[in-house]
CSV table of C-alpha atoms in Angstrom, one decimal:
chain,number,residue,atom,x,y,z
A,1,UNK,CA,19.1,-10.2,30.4
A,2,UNK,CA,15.6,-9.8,29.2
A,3,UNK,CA,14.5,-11.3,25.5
A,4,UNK,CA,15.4,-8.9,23.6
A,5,UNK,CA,19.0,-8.5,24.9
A,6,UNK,CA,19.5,-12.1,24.9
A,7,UNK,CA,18.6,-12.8,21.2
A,8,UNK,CA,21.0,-9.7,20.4
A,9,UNK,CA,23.7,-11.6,22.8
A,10,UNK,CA,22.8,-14.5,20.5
A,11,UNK,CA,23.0,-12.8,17.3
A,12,UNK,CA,26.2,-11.2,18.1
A,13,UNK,CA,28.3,-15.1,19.0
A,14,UNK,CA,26.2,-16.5,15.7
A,15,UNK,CA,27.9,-13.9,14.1
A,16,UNK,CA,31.7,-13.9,15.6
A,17,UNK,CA,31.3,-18.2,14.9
A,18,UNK,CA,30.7,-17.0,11.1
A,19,UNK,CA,33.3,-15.1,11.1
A,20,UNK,CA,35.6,-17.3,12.6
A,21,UNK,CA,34.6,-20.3,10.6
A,22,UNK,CA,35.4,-17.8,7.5
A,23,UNK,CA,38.7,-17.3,8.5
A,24,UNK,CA,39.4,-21.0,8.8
A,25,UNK,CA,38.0,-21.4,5.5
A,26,UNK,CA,40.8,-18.9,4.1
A,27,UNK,CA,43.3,-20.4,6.1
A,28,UNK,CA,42.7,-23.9,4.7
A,29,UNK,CA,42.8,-22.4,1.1
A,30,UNK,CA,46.1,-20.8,1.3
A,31,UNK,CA,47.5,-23.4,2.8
A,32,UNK,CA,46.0,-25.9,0.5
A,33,UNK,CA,47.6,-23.7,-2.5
A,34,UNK,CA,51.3,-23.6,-0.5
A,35,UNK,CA,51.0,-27.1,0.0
A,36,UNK,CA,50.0,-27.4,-3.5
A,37,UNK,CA,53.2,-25.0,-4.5
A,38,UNK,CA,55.6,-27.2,-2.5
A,39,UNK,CA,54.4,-30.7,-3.9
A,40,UNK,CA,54.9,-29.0,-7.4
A,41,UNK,CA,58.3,-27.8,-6.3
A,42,UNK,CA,59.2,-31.2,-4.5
A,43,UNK,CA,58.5,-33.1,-8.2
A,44,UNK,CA,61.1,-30.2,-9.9
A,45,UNK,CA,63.7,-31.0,-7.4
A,46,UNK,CA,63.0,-34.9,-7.5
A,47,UNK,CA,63.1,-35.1,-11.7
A,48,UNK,CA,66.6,-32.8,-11.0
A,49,UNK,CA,68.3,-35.6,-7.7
A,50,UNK,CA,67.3,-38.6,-10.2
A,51,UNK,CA,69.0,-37.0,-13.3
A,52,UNK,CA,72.1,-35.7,-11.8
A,53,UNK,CA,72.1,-39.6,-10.1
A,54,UNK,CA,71.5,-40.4,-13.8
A,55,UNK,CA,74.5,-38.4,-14.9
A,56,UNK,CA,77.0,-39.9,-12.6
A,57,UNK,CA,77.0,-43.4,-13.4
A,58,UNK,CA,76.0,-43.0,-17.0
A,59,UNK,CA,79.4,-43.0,-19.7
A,60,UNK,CA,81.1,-39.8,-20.8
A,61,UNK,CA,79.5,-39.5,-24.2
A,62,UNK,CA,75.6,-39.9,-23.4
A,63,UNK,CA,74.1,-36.7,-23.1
A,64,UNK,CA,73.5,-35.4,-19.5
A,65,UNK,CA,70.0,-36.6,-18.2
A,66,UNK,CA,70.2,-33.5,-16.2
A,67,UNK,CA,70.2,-31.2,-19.0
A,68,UNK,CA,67.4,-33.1,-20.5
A,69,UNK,CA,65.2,-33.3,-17.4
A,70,UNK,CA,66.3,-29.3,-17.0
A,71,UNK,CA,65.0,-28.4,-20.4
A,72,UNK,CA,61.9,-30.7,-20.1
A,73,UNK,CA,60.9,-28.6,-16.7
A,74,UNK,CA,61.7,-25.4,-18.4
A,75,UNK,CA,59.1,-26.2,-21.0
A,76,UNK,CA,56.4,-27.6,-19.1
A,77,UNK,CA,57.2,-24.2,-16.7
A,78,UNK,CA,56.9,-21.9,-19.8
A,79,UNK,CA,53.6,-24.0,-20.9
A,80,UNK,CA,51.8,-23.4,-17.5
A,81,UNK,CA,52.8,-19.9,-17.7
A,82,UNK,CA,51.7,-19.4,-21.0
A,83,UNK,CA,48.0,-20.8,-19.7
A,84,UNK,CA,47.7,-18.5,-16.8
A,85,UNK,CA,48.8,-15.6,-19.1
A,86,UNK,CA,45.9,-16.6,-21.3
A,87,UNK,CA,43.6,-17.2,-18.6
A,88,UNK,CA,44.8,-13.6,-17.2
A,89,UNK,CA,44.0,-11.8,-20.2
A,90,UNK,CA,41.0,-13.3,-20.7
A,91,UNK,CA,39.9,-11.6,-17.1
A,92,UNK,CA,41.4,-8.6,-18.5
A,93,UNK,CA,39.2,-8.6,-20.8
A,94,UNK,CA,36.3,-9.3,-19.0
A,95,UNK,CA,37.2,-6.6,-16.4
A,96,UNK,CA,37.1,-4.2,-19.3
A,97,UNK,CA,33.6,-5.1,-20.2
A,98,UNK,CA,32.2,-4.9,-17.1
A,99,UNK,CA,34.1,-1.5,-16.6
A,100,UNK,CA,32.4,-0.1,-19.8
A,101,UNK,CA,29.2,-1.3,-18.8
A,102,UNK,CA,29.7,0.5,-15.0
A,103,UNK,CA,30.7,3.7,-16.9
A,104,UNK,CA,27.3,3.5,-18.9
A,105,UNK,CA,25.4,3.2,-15.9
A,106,UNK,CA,26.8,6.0,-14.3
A,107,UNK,CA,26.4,8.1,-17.3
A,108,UNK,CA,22.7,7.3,-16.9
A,109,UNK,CA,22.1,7.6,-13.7
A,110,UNK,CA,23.7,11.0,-14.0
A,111,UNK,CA,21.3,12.0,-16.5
A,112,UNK,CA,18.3,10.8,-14.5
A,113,UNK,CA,16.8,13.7,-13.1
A,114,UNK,CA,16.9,15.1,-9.6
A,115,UNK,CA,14.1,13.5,-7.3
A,116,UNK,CA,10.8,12.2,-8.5
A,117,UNK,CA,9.2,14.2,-11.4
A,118,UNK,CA,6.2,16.7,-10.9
A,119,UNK,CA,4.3,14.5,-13.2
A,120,UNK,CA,4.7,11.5,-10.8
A,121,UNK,CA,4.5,13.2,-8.3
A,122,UNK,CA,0.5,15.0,-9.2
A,123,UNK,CA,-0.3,11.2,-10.3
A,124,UNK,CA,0.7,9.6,-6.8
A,125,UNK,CA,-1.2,12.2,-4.7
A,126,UNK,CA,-4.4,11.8,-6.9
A,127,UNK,CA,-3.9,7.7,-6.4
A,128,UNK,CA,-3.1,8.2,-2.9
A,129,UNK,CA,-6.7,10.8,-2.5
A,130,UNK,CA,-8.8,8.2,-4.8
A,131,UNK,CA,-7.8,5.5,-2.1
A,132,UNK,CA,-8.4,7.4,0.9
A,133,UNK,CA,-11.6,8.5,-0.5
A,134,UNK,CA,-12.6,4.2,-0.7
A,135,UNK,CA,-11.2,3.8,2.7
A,136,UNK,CA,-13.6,6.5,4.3
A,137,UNK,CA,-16.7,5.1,1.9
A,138,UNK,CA,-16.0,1.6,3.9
A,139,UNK,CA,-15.2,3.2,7.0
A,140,UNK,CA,-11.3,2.3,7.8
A,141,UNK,CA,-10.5,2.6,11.5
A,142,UNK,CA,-7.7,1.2,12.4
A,143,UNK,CA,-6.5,4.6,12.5
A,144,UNK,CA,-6.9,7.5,10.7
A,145,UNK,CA,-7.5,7.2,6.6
A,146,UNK,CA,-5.0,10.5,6.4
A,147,UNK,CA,-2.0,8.6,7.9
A,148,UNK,CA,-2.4,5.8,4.6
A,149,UNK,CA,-0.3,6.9,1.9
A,150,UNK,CA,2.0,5.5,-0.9
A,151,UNK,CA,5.4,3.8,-0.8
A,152,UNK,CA,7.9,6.1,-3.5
A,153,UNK,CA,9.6,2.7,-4.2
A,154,UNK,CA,7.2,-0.2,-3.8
A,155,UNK,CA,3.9,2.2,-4.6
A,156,UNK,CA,2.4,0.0,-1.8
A,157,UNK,CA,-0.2,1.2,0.8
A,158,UNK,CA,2.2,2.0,3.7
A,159,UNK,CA,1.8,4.0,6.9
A,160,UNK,CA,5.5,4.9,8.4
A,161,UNK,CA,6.2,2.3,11.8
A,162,UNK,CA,3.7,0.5,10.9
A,163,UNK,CA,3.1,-3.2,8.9
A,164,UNK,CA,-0.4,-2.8,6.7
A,165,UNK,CA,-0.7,-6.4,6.8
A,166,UNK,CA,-0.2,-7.3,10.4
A,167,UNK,CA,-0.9,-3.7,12.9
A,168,UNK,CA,-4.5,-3.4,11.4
A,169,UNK,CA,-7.6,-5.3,11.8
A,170,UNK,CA,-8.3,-8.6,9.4
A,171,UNK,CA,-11.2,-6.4,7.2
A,172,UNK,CA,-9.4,-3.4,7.1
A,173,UNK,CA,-6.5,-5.3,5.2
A,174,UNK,CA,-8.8,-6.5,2.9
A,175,UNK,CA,-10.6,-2.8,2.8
A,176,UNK,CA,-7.2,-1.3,1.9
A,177,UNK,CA,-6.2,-3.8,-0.6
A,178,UNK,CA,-9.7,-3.5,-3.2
A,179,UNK,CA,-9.1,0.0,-2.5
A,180,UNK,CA,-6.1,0.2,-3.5
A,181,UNK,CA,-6.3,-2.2,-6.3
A,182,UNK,CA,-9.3,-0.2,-7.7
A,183,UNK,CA,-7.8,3.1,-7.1
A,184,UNK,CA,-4.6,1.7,-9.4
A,185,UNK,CA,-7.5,0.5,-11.6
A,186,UNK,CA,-9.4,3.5,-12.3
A,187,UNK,CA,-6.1,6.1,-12.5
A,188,UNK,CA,-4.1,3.5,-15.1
A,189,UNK,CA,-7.5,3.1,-17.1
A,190,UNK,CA,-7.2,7.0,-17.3
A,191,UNK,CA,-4.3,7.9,-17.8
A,192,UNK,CA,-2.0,5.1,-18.4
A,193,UNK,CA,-1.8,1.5,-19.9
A,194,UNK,CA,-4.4,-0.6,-17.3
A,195,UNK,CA,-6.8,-2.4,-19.5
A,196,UNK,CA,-9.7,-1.2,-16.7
A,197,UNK,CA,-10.3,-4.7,-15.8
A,198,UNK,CA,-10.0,-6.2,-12.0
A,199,UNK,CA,-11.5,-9.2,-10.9
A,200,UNK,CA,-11.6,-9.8,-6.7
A,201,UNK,CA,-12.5,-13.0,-5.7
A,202,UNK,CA,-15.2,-13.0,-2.7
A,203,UNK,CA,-13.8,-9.8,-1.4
A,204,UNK,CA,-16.3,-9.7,1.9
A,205,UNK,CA,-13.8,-12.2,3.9
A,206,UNK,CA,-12.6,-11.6,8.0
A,207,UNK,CA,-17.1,-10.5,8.3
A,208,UNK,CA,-16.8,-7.4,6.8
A,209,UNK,CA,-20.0,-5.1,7.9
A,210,UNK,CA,-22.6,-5.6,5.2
A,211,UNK,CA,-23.1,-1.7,5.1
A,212,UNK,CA,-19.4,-1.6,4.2
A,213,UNK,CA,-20.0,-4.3,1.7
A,214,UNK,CA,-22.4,-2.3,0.1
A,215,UNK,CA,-20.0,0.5,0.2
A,216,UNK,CA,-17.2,-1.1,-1.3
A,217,UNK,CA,-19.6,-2.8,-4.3
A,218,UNK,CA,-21.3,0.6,-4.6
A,219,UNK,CA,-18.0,2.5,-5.7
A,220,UNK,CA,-16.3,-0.6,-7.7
A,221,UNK,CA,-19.8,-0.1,-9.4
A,222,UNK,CA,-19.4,3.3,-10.1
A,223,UNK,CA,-16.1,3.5,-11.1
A,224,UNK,CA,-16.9,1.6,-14.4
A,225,UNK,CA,-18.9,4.3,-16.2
A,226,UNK,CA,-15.6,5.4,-18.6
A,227,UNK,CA,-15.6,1.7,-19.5
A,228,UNK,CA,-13.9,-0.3,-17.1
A,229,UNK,CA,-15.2,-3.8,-15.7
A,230,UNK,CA,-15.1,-5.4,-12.3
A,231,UNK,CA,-15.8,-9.3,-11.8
A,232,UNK,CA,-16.2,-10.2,-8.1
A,233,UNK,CA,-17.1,-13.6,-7.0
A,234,UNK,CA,-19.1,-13.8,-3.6
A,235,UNK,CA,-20.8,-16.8,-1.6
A,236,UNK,CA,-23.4,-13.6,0.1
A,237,UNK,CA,-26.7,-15.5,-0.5
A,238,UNK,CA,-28.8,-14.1,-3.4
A,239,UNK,CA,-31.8,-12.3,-1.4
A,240,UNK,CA,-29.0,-10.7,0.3
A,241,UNK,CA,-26.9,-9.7,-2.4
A,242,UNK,CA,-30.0,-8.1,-4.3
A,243,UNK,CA,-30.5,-6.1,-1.2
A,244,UNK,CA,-26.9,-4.5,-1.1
A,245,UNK,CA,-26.5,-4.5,-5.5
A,246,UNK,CA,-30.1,-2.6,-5.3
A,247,UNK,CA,-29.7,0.4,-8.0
A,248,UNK,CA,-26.5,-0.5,-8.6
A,249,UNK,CA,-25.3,-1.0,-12.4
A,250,UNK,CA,-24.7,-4.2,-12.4
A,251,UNK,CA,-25.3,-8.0,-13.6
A,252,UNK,CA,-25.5,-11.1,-11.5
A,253,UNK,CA,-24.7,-14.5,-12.8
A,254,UNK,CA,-26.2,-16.9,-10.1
A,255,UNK,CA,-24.7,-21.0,-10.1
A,256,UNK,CA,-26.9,-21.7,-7.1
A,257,UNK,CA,-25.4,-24.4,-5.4
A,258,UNK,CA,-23.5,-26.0,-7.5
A,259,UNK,CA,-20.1,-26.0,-7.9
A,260,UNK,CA,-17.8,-24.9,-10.3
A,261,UNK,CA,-15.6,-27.9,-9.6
A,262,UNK,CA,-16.8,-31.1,-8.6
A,263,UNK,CA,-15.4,-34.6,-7.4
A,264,UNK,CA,-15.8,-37.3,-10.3
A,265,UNK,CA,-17.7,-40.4,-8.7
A,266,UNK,CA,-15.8,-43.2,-8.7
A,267,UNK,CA,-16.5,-45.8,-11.2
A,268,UNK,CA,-17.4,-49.5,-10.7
A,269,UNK,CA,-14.6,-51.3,-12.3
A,270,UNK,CA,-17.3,-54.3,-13.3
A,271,UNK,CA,-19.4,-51.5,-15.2
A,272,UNK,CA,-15.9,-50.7,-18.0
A,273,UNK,CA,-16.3,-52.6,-20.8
């Protein structure tokens, strides 16, 4: 067998063991509850031998330990009945809730309407075109930008047989995700709830090509004219990143080389007070 048919060789006696080791379970359970059953009806018919012993050696006029220990069964019998009777209307009762709900649900899902709505449909073809256009501005080749289009459920970059975060190169995962993110960015900020704010943190990982860069920093520029705001954090040294921001809208905040977060020096325990 080659790999693949032994792992499926492997998956298929992983999967008769479960199923085995299932049924054993079940067997063990009912025969736990008939053992269960017999040991209750062993005590009934032990109570019954010691009160009919009772009977026979006890005088004429003392009532029959029989009927006594008879009676005494009966009752506890009728008790335990009465429980699970409870206990069974109580499921009852549950069962009809969670019928009523089920029947609400399928009252609503047959009044949802027939396939995805032309409204959604304009909207996800624009998002899908706005992201392509990014793609092509960076200069996507992994394969062609045409074949990247949206998921209908997860609204996910997706390209059918293929994995967007493993069968393309490292930069063109990240080159997909701002554009994507930005794309979302600019079409909710227009014509849905996004607050038009998107903040990437040193989006030039895996040595993206710094006429890409400049691409991708050029139309995350741009696209904030209606309003919008984009904060990106980048190690790119300054002289550098004034080169590729050159005409672009935009304001730099430069820390140098310090550190947002730095290590506390430790403290000479003579010098506390």
């Amino acid at each position: 067998l080659d790999v693949d048919e032994t792992v499926s060789l492997l998956n298929a006696q992983i999967s008769t063991a479960q199923k085995m080791r299932d049924r054993s379970w079940q067997a063990v359970t009912q025969a736990s509850s008939a053992y269960s059953a017999m040991q209750r009806q062993a005590d009934k018919v032990r109570v019954t031998v010691k009160a009919l012993e009772a009977d026979l050696i006890a005088p004429a006029n003392t009532p029959s330990a029989g009927d006594v220990a008879r009676r005494v069964t009966l009752q506890l019998r009728l008790d335990e009945l009465r429980r699970t009777e409870a206990a069974v209307a109580e499921r009852l009762e549950e069962l009809a809730e969670v019928a009523a709900e089920i029947a609400t649900v399928r009252r609503d899902l047959i009044a949802l309407p027939a396939g995805v709505p032309d409204e959604d449909v304009d909207r996800l073809a624009a998002l899908t075109t706005l992201m392509r256009t990014r793609l092509t501005a960076t200069r996507f080749d992994s394969y062609d930008v045409s074949d990247v289009s949206l998921d209908r459920d997860s609204l996910r970059p997706t390209r059918s047989g293929f994995d967007m975060d493993v069968d393309v190169s490292a930069s063109d995962v990240v080159r997909t995700k701002v554009a994507y993110l930005d794309a979302v960015r600019l079409q909710g900020q227009a014509g849905g709830r996004h607050p038009g704010l998107l903040i990437l943190d040193e989006p030039r990982q895996q040595d993206i090509d710094p006429t890409d860069y400049a691409a991708m920093l050029g139309y995350l520029a741009d696209s904030n004219v209606d309003g919008g705001q984009v904060i990106i954090t980048s190690a790119t040294p300054r002289g550098e990143l004034d080169e590729l921001l050159a005409l672009l809208p935009v304001a730099i905040t430069d820390i140098g080389d310090e550190r947002l977060l730095r290590r506390q020096h430790d403290t000479d325990p003579m010098d506390v007070a």
